[in-house]
PDB file of C-alpha atoms in Angstrom:
ATOM      1  CA  ASN U 407       8.692  57.156  -9.400  1.00  0.00           C
ATOM      2  CA  ALA U 408       9.560  60.537 -10.867  1.00  0.00           C
ATOM      3  CA  GLY U 409       5.996  61.832 -10.808  1.00  0.00           C
ATOM      4  CA  VAL U 410       4.321  64.270  -8.435  1.00  0.00           C
ATOM      5  CA  MET U 411       4.062  62.589  -5.050  1.00  0.00           C
ATOM      6  CA  GLN U 412       1.306  63.420  -2.615  1.00  0.00           C
ATOM      7  CA  ASN U 413       0.710  62.011   0.810  1.00  0.00           C
ATOM      8  CA  PRO U 414      -1.283  60.829   2.470  1.00  0.00           C
ATOM      9  CA  ARG U 415      -3.652  59.402  -0.151  1.00  0.00           C
ATOM     10  CA  HIS U 416      -6.482  59.467   2.360  1.00  0.00           C
ATOM     11  CA  LEU U 417      -6.780  61.552   5.496  1.00  0.00           C
ATOM     12  CA  VAL U 418      -9.543  61.445   8.067  1.00  0.00           C
ATOM     13  CA  ARG U 419      -9.916  64.210  10.621  1.00  0.00           C
ATOM     14  CA  ARG U 420     -12.485  65.221  13.186  1.00  0.00           C
ATOM     15  CA  ARG U 421     -13.937  68.705  13.158  1.00  0.00           C
ATOM     16  CA  GLY U 422     -11.551  71.171  14.785  1.00  0.00           C
ATOM     17  CA  GLN U 423      -8.390  69.193  14.071  1.00  0.00           C
ATOM     18  CA  GLU U 424      -5.602  70.202  11.721  1.00  0.00           C
ATOM     19  CA  ALA U 425      -4.903  68.609   8.351  1.00  0.00           C
ATOM     20  CA  ARG U 426      -1.486  68.645   6.673  1.00  0.00           C
ATOM     21  CA  LEU U 427      -1.188  67.612   3.058  1.00  0.00           C
ATOM     22  CA  ARG U 428       2.197  67.111   1.442  1.00  0.00           C
ATOM     23  CA  CYS U 429       3.370  67.380  -2.132  1.00  0.00           C
ATOM     24  CA  SER U 430       6.738  66.686  -3.707  1.00  0.00           C
ATOM     25  CA  PRO U 431       6.939  68.003  -7.278  1.00  0.00           C
ATOM     26  CA  MET U 432       8.348  66.111 -10.206  1.00  0.00           C
ATOM     27  CA  LYS U 433      12.117  66.080 -10.424  1.00  0.00           C
ATOM     28  CA  GLY U 434      13.301  69.290 -12.040  1.00  0.00           C
ATOM     29  CA  HIS U 435      10.034  71.136 -11.385  1.00  0.00           C
ATOM     30  CA  SER U 436      10.149  74.243  -9.227  1.00  0.00           C
ATOM     31  CA  HIS U 437       6.547  75.424  -9.572  1.00  0.00           C
ATOM     32  CA  VAL U 438       3.826  73.901  -7.383  1.00  0.00           C
ATOM     33  CA  TYR U 439       0.071  74.425  -7.549  1.00  0.00           C
ATOM     34  CA  TRP U 440      -2.697  73.254  -5.238  1.00  0.00           C
ATOM     35  CA  TYR U 441      -6.264  72.602  -6.386  1.00  0.00           C
ATOM     36  CA  ARG U 442      -9.387  71.474  -4.587  1.00  0.00           C
ATOM     37  CA  GLN U 443     -12.137  69.350  -6.075  1.00  0.00           C
ATOM     38  CA  LEU U 444     -15.416  69.044  -4.248  1.00  0.00           C
ATOM     39  CA  PRO U 445     -17.617  66.003  -5.011  1.00  0.00           C
ATOM     40  CA  GLU U 446     -19.247  66.295  -8.437  1.00  0.00           C
ATOM     41  CA  GLU U 447     -17.513  69.616  -9.117  1.00  0.00           C
ATOM     42  CA  GLY U 448     -14.563  70.844 -11.159  1.00  0.00           C
ATOM     43  CA  LEU U 449     -11.062  71.618  -9.938  1.00  0.00           C
ATOM     44  CA  LYS U 450     -10.620  74.975  -8.301  1.00  0.00           C
ATOM     45  CA  PHE U 451      -7.245  76.707  -8.144  1.00  0.00           C
ATOM     46  CA  MET U 452      -6.084  77.487  -4.632  1.00  0.00           C
ATOM     47  CA  VAL U 453      -2.448  78.608  -4.601  1.00  0.00           C
ATOM     48  CA  TYR U 454       0.707  78.747  -6.716  1.00  0.00           C
ATOM     49  CA  LEU U 455       4.136  78.579  -5.099  1.00  0.00           C
ATOM     50  CA  GLN U 456       7.761  78.540  -6.048  1.00  0.00           C
ATOM     51  CA  LYS U 457      10.504  77.690  -3.614  1.00  0.00           C
ATOM     52  CA  GLU U 458      10.028  79.853  -0.500  1.00  0.00           C
ATOM     53  CA  ASN U 459       7.567  82.154  -2.298  1.00  0.00           C
ATOM     54  CA  ILE U 460       3.816  82.325  -2.678  1.00  0.00           C
ATOM     55  CA  ILE U 461       3.172  83.668  -6.164  1.00  0.00           C
ATOM     56  CA  ASP U 462      -0.633  83.612  -6.303  1.00  0.00           C
ATOM     57  CA  GLU U 463      -2.950  82.693  -3.453  1.00  0.00           C
ATOM     58  CA  SER U 464      -6.102  84.172  -4.927  1.00  0.00           C
ATOM     59  CA  GLY U 465      -7.975  80.884  -4.578  1.00  0.00           C
ATOM     60  CA  MET U 466      -7.179  80.282  -0.931  1.00  0.00           C
ATOM     61  CA  PRO U 467      -9.890  80.802   1.680  1.00  0.00           C
ATOM     62  CA  LYS U 468      -8.989  83.786   3.822  1.00  0.00           C
ATOM     63  CA  GLU U 469      -8.987  81.859   7.075  1.00  0.00           C
ATOM     64  CA  ARG U 470      -7.677  78.504   8.290  1.00  0.00           C
ATOM     65  CA  PHE U 471      -5.800  77.654   5.061  1.00  0.00           C
ATOM     66  CA  SER U 472      -2.095  78.203   4.475  1.00  0.00           C
ATOM     67  CA  ALA U 473       0.539  76.843   2.128  1.00  0.00           C
ATOM     68  CA  GLU U 474       4.295  76.790   1.989  1.00  0.00           C
ATOM     69  CA  PHE U 475       7.053  75.442  -0.200  1.00  0.00           C
ATOM     70  CA  PRO U 476      10.262  75.557   1.825  1.00  0.00           C
ATOM     71  CA  LYS U 477      13.756  75.522   0.421  1.00  0.00           C
ATOM     72  CA  GLU U 478      14.100  71.909   1.474  1.00  0.00           C
ATOM     73  CA  GLY U 479      11.291  69.385   1.557  1.00  0.00           C
ATOM     74  CA  PRO U 480       7.811  69.110   0.142  1.00  0.00           C
ATOM     75  CA  SER U 481       5.138  71.737  -0.253  1.00  0.00           C
ATOM     76  CA  ILE U 482       2.611  71.680   2.589  1.00  0.00           C
ATOM     77  CA  LEU U 483      -1.054  72.661   2.462  1.00  0.00           C
ATOM     78  CA  ARG U 484      -2.276  73.190   5.993  1.00  0.00           C
ATOM     79  CA  ILE U 485      -5.898  73.423   7.064  1.00  0.00           C
ATOM     80  CA  GLN U 486      -6.534  74.422  10.656  1.00  0.00           C
ATOM     81  CA  GLN U 487      -9.724  73.728  12.615  1.00  0.00           C
ATOM     82  CA  VAL U 488     -11.222  71.667   9.822  1.00  0.00           C
ATOM     83  CA  VAL U 489     -14.963  71.722   9.166  1.00  0.00           C
ATOM     84  CA  ARG U 490     -17.198  69.305   7.249  1.00  0.00           C
ATOM     85  CA  GLY U 491     -17.106  71.554   4.189  1.00  0.00           C
ATOM     86  CA  ASP U 492     -13.355  70.977   3.860  1.00  0.00           C
ATOM     87  CA  SER U 493     -14.017  67.382   2.771  1.00  0.00           C
ATOM     88  CA  ALA U 494     -12.700  67.188  -0.774  1.00  0.00           C
ATOM     89  CA  ALA U 495      -9.932  65.864  -2.979  1.00  0.00           C
ATOM     90  CA  TYR U 496      -6.860  68.087  -2.878  1.00  0.00           C
ATOM     91  CA  PHE U 497      -4.587  67.830  -5.885  1.00  0.00           C
ATOM     92  CA  CYS U 498      -1.091  69.123  -6.241  1.00  0.00           C
ATOM     93  CA  ALA U 499       0.480  69.824  -9.626  1.00  0.00           C
ATOM     94  CA  SER U 500       3.921  70.899 -10.713  1.00  0.00           C
ATOM     95  CA  SER U 501       5.524  72.380 -13.780  1.00  0.00           C
ATOM     96  CA  ARG U 502       9.103  72.958 -14.873  1.00  0.00           C
ATOM     97  CA  THR U 503       8.700  76.658 -15.498  1.00  0.00           C
ATOM     98  CA  GLY U 504       5.838  79.077 -15.692  1.00  0.00           C
ATOM     99  CA  SER U 505       4.662  80.717 -18.879  1.00  0.00           C
ATOM    100  CA  GLY U 506       1.880  78.377 -19.823  1.00  0.00           C
ATOM    101  CA  GLN U 507       3.636  75.076 -19.396  1.00  0.00           C
ATOM    102  CA  PRO U 508       1.346  72.111 -18.771  1.00  0.00           C
ATOM    103  CA  GLN U 509       1.015  70.999 -15.188  1.00  0.00           C
ATOM    104  CA  HIS U 510       1.367  67.409 -14.052  1.00  0.00           C
ATOM    105  CA  PHE U 511      -0.777  66.189 -11.200  1.00  0.00           C
ATOM    106  CA  GLY U 512      -0.245  63.949  -8.213  1.00  0.00           C
ATOM    107  CA  ASP U 513      -2.730  61.274  -7.166  1.00  0.00           C
ATOM    108  CA  GLY U 514      -4.387  63.645  -4.730  1.00  0.00           C
ATOM    109  CA  THR U 515      -5.281  63.496  -1.048  1.00  0.00           C
ATOM    110  CA  ARG U 516      -8.858  62.642  -0.174  1.00  0.00           C
ATOM    111  CA  LEU U 517      -9.723  64.505   2.997  1.00  0.00           C
ATOM    112  CA  SER U 518     -12.721  63.354   4.991  1.00  0.00           C
ATOM    113  CA  ILE U 519     -13.988  65.275   7.985  1.00  0.00           C
ATOM    114  CA  LEU U 520     -16.021  63.365  10.553  1.00  0.00           C
TER     115      LEU U 520
ATOM    116  CA  ARG J1349     -20.438  83.806 -16.554  1.00  0.00           C
ATOM    117  CA  LYS J1350     -17.921  81.019 -15.879  1.00  0.00           C
ATOM    118  CA  GLU J1351     -14.397  81.598 -17.123  1.00  0.00           C
ATOM    119  CA  VAL J1352     -14.381  78.228 -18.890  1.00  0.00           C
ATOM    120  CA  GLU J1353     -17.643  76.632 -19.962  1.00  0.00           C
ATOM    121  CA  GLN J1354     -18.261  73.102 -21.120  1.00  0.00           C
ATOM    122  CA  ASP J1355     -21.310  70.987 -21.768  1.00  0.00           C
ATOM    123  CA  PRO J1356     -21.325  68.532 -18.852  1.00  0.00           C
ATOM    124  CA  GLY J1357     -22.810  65.708 -20.941  1.00  0.00           C
ATOM    125  CA  PRO J1358     -22.868  62.807 -20.570  1.00  0.00           C
ATOM    126  CA  PHE J1359     -22.129  61.885 -24.140  1.00  0.00           C
ATOM    127  CA  ASN J1360     -23.027  58.223 -24.646  1.00  0.00           C
ATOM    128  CA  VAL J1361     -21.506  56.879 -27.871  1.00  0.00           C
ATOM    129  CA  PRO J1362     -20.884  53.405 -29.315  1.00  0.00           C
ATOM    130  CA  GLU J1363     -17.408  52.081 -29.909  1.00  0.00           C
ATOM    131  CA  GLY J1364     -15.982  53.357 -33.169  1.00  0.00           C
ATOM    132  CA  ALA J1365     -17.985  56.572 -33.142  1.00  0.00           C
ATOM    133  CA  THR J1366     -16.573  60.044 -33.603  1.00  0.00           C
ATOM    134  CA  VAL J1367     -17.403  62.509 -30.851  1.00  0.00           C
ATOM    135  CA  ALA J1368     -16.645  66.210 -30.459  1.00  0.00           C
ATOM    136  CA  PHE J1369     -16.503  68.355 -27.347  1.00  0.00           C
ATOM    137  CA  ASN J1370     -16.606  72.124 -27.284  1.00  0.00           C
ATOM    138  CA  CYS J1371     -15.451  74.660 -24.776  1.00  0.00           C
ATOM    139  CA  THR J1372     -15.634  78.438 -24.568  1.00  0.00           C
ATOM    140  CA  TYR J1373     -13.545  80.771 -22.438  1.00  0.00           C
ATOM    141  CA  SER J1374     -14.300  84.311 -21.397  1.00  0.00           C
ATOM    142  CA  ASN J1375     -10.906  85.969 -20.978  1.00  0.00           C
ATOM    143  CA  SER J1376      -9.332  87.075 -24.238  1.00  0.00           C
ATOM    144  CA  ALA J1377      -5.969  87.382 -22.442  1.00  0.00           C
ATOM    145  CA  SER J1378      -5.761  83.591 -22.123  1.00  0.00           C
ATOM    146  CA  GLN J1379      -2.453  82.343 -23.421  1.00  0.00           C
ATOM    147  CA  SER J1380      -2.341  78.581 -23.083  1.00  0.00           C
ATOM    148  CA  PHE J1381      -4.886  75.885 -23.698  1.00  0.00           C
ATOM    149  CA  PHE J1382      -5.047  72.219 -22.814  1.00  0.00           C
ATOM    150  CA  TRP J1383      -7.305  69.219 -22.705  1.00  0.00           C
ATOM    151  CA  TYR J1384      -6.986  67.007 -19.644  1.00  0.00           C
ATOM    152  CA  ARG J1385      -8.669  63.717 -18.959  1.00  0.00           C
ATOM    153  CA  GLN J1386      -9.921  62.674 -15.533  1.00  0.00           C
ATOM    154  CA  ASP J1387     -11.065  59.173 -14.660  1.00  0.00           C
ATOM    155  CA  CYS J1388     -13.434  58.715 -11.771  1.00  0.00           C
ATOM    156  CA  ARG J1389     -11.814  59.748  -8.467  1.00  0.00           C
ATOM    157  CA  LYS J1390      -8.374  59.978 -10.042  1.00  0.00           C
ATOM    158  CA  GLU J1391      -6.005  62.785 -10.860  1.00  0.00           C
ATOM    159  CA  PRO J1392      -6.322  64.821 -14.084  1.00  0.00           C
ATOM    160  CA  LYS J1393      -3.906  63.730 -16.777  1.00  0.00           C
ATOM    161  CA  LEU J1394      -2.712  65.901 -19.612  1.00  0.00           C
ATOM    162  CA  LEU J1395      -4.208  64.707 -22.876  1.00  0.00           C
ATOM    163  CA  MET J1396      -2.824  67.369 -25.177  1.00  0.00           C
ATOM    164  CA  SER J1397      -1.897  71.002 -25.493  1.00  0.00           C
ATOM    165  CA  VAL J1398      -3.920  73.046 -27.967  1.00  0.00           C
ATOM    166  CA  TYR J1399      -2.184  75.275 -30.485  1.00  0.00           C
ATOM    167  CA  SER J1400      -3.554  78.029 -32.678  1.00  0.00           C
ATOM    168  CA  SER J1401      -2.846  76.035 -35.821  1.00  0.00           C
ATOM    169  CA  GLY J1402      -4.691  73.007 -34.486  1.00  0.00           C
ATOM    170  CA  ASN J1403      -2.955  69.785 -33.594  1.00  0.00           C
ATOM    171  CA  GLU J1404      -3.503  66.083 -33.794  1.00  0.00           C
ATOM    172  CA  ASP J1405      -2.305  63.191 -31.665  1.00  0.00           C
ATOM    173  CA  GLY J1406      -3.434  59.844 -32.997  1.00  0.00           C
ATOM    174  CA  ARG J1407      -7.222  59.690 -32.758  1.00  0.00           C
ATOM    175  CA  PHE J1408      -7.423  63.051 -31.002  1.00  0.00           C
ATOM    176  CA  THR J1409      -7.607  66.437 -32.732  1.00  0.00           C
ATOM    177  CA  ALA J1410      -7.724  69.756 -30.937  1.00  0.00           C
ATOM    178  CA  GLN J1411      -8.661  73.109 -32.438  1.00  0.00           C
ATOM    179  CA  LEU J1412      -8.449  76.649 -31.093  1.00  0.00           C
ATOM    180  CA  ASN J1413     -10.355  79.640 -32.403  1.00  0.00           C
ATOM    181  CA  ARG J1414      -9.037  82.732 -30.632  1.00  0.00           C
ATOM    182  CA  ALA J1415     -11.452  85.106 -32.341  1.00  0.00           C
ATOM    183  CA  SER J1416     -14.447  83.148 -31.034  1.00  0.00           C
ATOM    184  CA  GLN J1417     -12.676  82.083 -27.817  1.00  0.00           C
ATOM    185  CA  TYR J1418     -13.565  78.520 -28.551  1.00  0.00           C
ATOM    186  CA  ILE J1419     -11.693  75.233 -28.152  1.00  0.00           C
ATOM    187  CA  SER J1420     -12.691  71.829 -29.434  1.00  0.00           C
ATOM    188  CA  LEU J1421     -11.618  68.218 -29.055  1.00  0.00           C
ATOM    189  CA  LEU J1422     -12.462  65.557 -31.603  1.00  0.00           C
ATOM    190  CA  ILE J1423     -12.094  61.859 -30.812  1.00  0.00           C
ATOM    191  CA  ARG J1424     -12.240  59.453 -33.719  1.00  0.00           C
ATOM    192  CA  ASP J1425     -12.846  55.695 -33.526  1.00  0.00           C
ATOM    193  CA  SER J1426     -13.861  55.824 -29.862  1.00  0.00           C
ATOM    194  CA  LYS J1427     -12.620  53.054 -27.569  1.00  0.00           C
ATOM    195  CA  LEU J1428     -14.164  51.797 -24.355  1.00  0.00           C
ATOM    196  CA  SER J1429     -11.050  53.101 -22.595  1.00  0.00           C
ATOM    197  CA  ASP J1430     -11.869  56.640 -23.745  1.00  0.00           C
ATOM    198  CA  SER J1431     -14.689  56.748 -21.185  1.00  0.00           C
ATOM    199  CA  ALA J1432     -13.734  59.551 -18.798  1.00  0.00           C
ATOM    200  CA  THR J1433     -14.358  63.204 -18.064  1.00  0.00           C
ATOM    201  CA  TYR J1434     -12.597  65.604 -20.419  1.00  0.00           C
ATOM    202  CA  LEU J1435     -11.495  68.897 -18.917  1.00  0.00           C
ATOM    203  CA  CYS J1436     -10.979  72.037 -20.948  1.00  0.00           C
ATOM    204  CA  VAL J1437      -8.208  74.081 -19.358  1.00  0.00           C
ATOM    205  CA  VAL J1438      -7.119  77.656 -19.986  1.00  0.00           C
ATOM    206  CA  GLY J1439      -3.975  79.348 -18.688  1.00  0.00           C
ATOM    207  CA  TYR J1440      -2.768  82.902 -18.265  1.00  0.00           C
ATOM    208  CA  ASN J1441       0.653  84.418 -17.997  1.00  0.00           C
ATOM    209  CA  THR J1442       0.434  84.038 -14.233  1.00  0.00           C
ATOM    210  CA  ASP J1443       0.471  80.270 -14.751  1.00  0.00           C
ATOM    211  CA  LYS J1444      -2.818  79.784 -12.981  1.00  0.00           C
ATOM    212  CA  LEU J1445      -4.876  77.227 -14.853  1.00  0.00           C
ATOM    213  CA  ILE J1446      -8.631  77.564 -15.001  1.00  0.00           C
ATOM    214  CA  PHE J1447     -10.461  74.267 -15.364  1.00  0.00           C
ATOM    215  CA  GLY J1448     -13.827  73.726 -16.903  1.00  0.00           C
ATOM    216  CA  THR J1449     -16.143  71.418 -14.981  1.00  0.00           C
ATOM    217  CA  GLY J1450     -15.633  68.761 -17.623  1.00  0.00           C
ATOM    218  CA  THR J1451     -17.602  66.796 -20.182  1.00  0.00           C
ATOM    219  CA  ARG J1452     -18.392  63.180 -19.381  1.00  0.00           C
ATOM    220  CA  LEU J1453     -17.929  60.633 -22.127  1.00  0.00           C
ATOM    221  CA  GLN J1454     -19.262  57.085 -21.896  1.00  0.00           C
ATOM    222  CA  VAL J1455     -18.349  54.719 -24.713  1.00  0.00           C
ATOM    223  CA  PHE J1456     -20.463  51.562 -24.850  1.00  0.00           C
ATOM    224  CA  PRO J1457     -19.836  48.272 -26.689  1.00  0.00           C
TER     225      PRO J1457
END
């Protein structure tokens, strides 16, 4: 499967735990984007990364959230000390280059906080 | 004012009908425009890019009016499988995409 791969598909955490969401972009794509979708709401941009660089993190909450895209391996979205309000679908997208290219999405990770 | 605004619907139309969705965006610096489709609890899928000259892909036609900052999507001969939420998406030179909240379409037999 050459598409954007996200795992896990579903993740359950208790309040205060850490959540790690992974995303491998499409083959040949070097730009990764993370979005969050709350129930019954639209997608909200969180962060845009290229290999080893955060390009735009204007949509990231100031605390508890971080993202990386290392030279080797998938992009990771990390949420520390999760709270109930973090429950959402987290989608990763990738594109080949910047400059207005369409983005292709993974299946998403549904995060549920108990 | 939201950066990308859409009528949430739902639009309930019979099979074979023609339906049109509209979208407005607030930032005149927007450089790229797309329509995505999202089925319930699934990932958004690119339906089509939108070009200044307008473009067509089978039963789907997209139009862009930069002066009015307005984008439209026309679906002809609606199918049951067209039932989904249609997302208007606007991009900037920073590559951040701004998504509208979507317009729900329900096609009934």
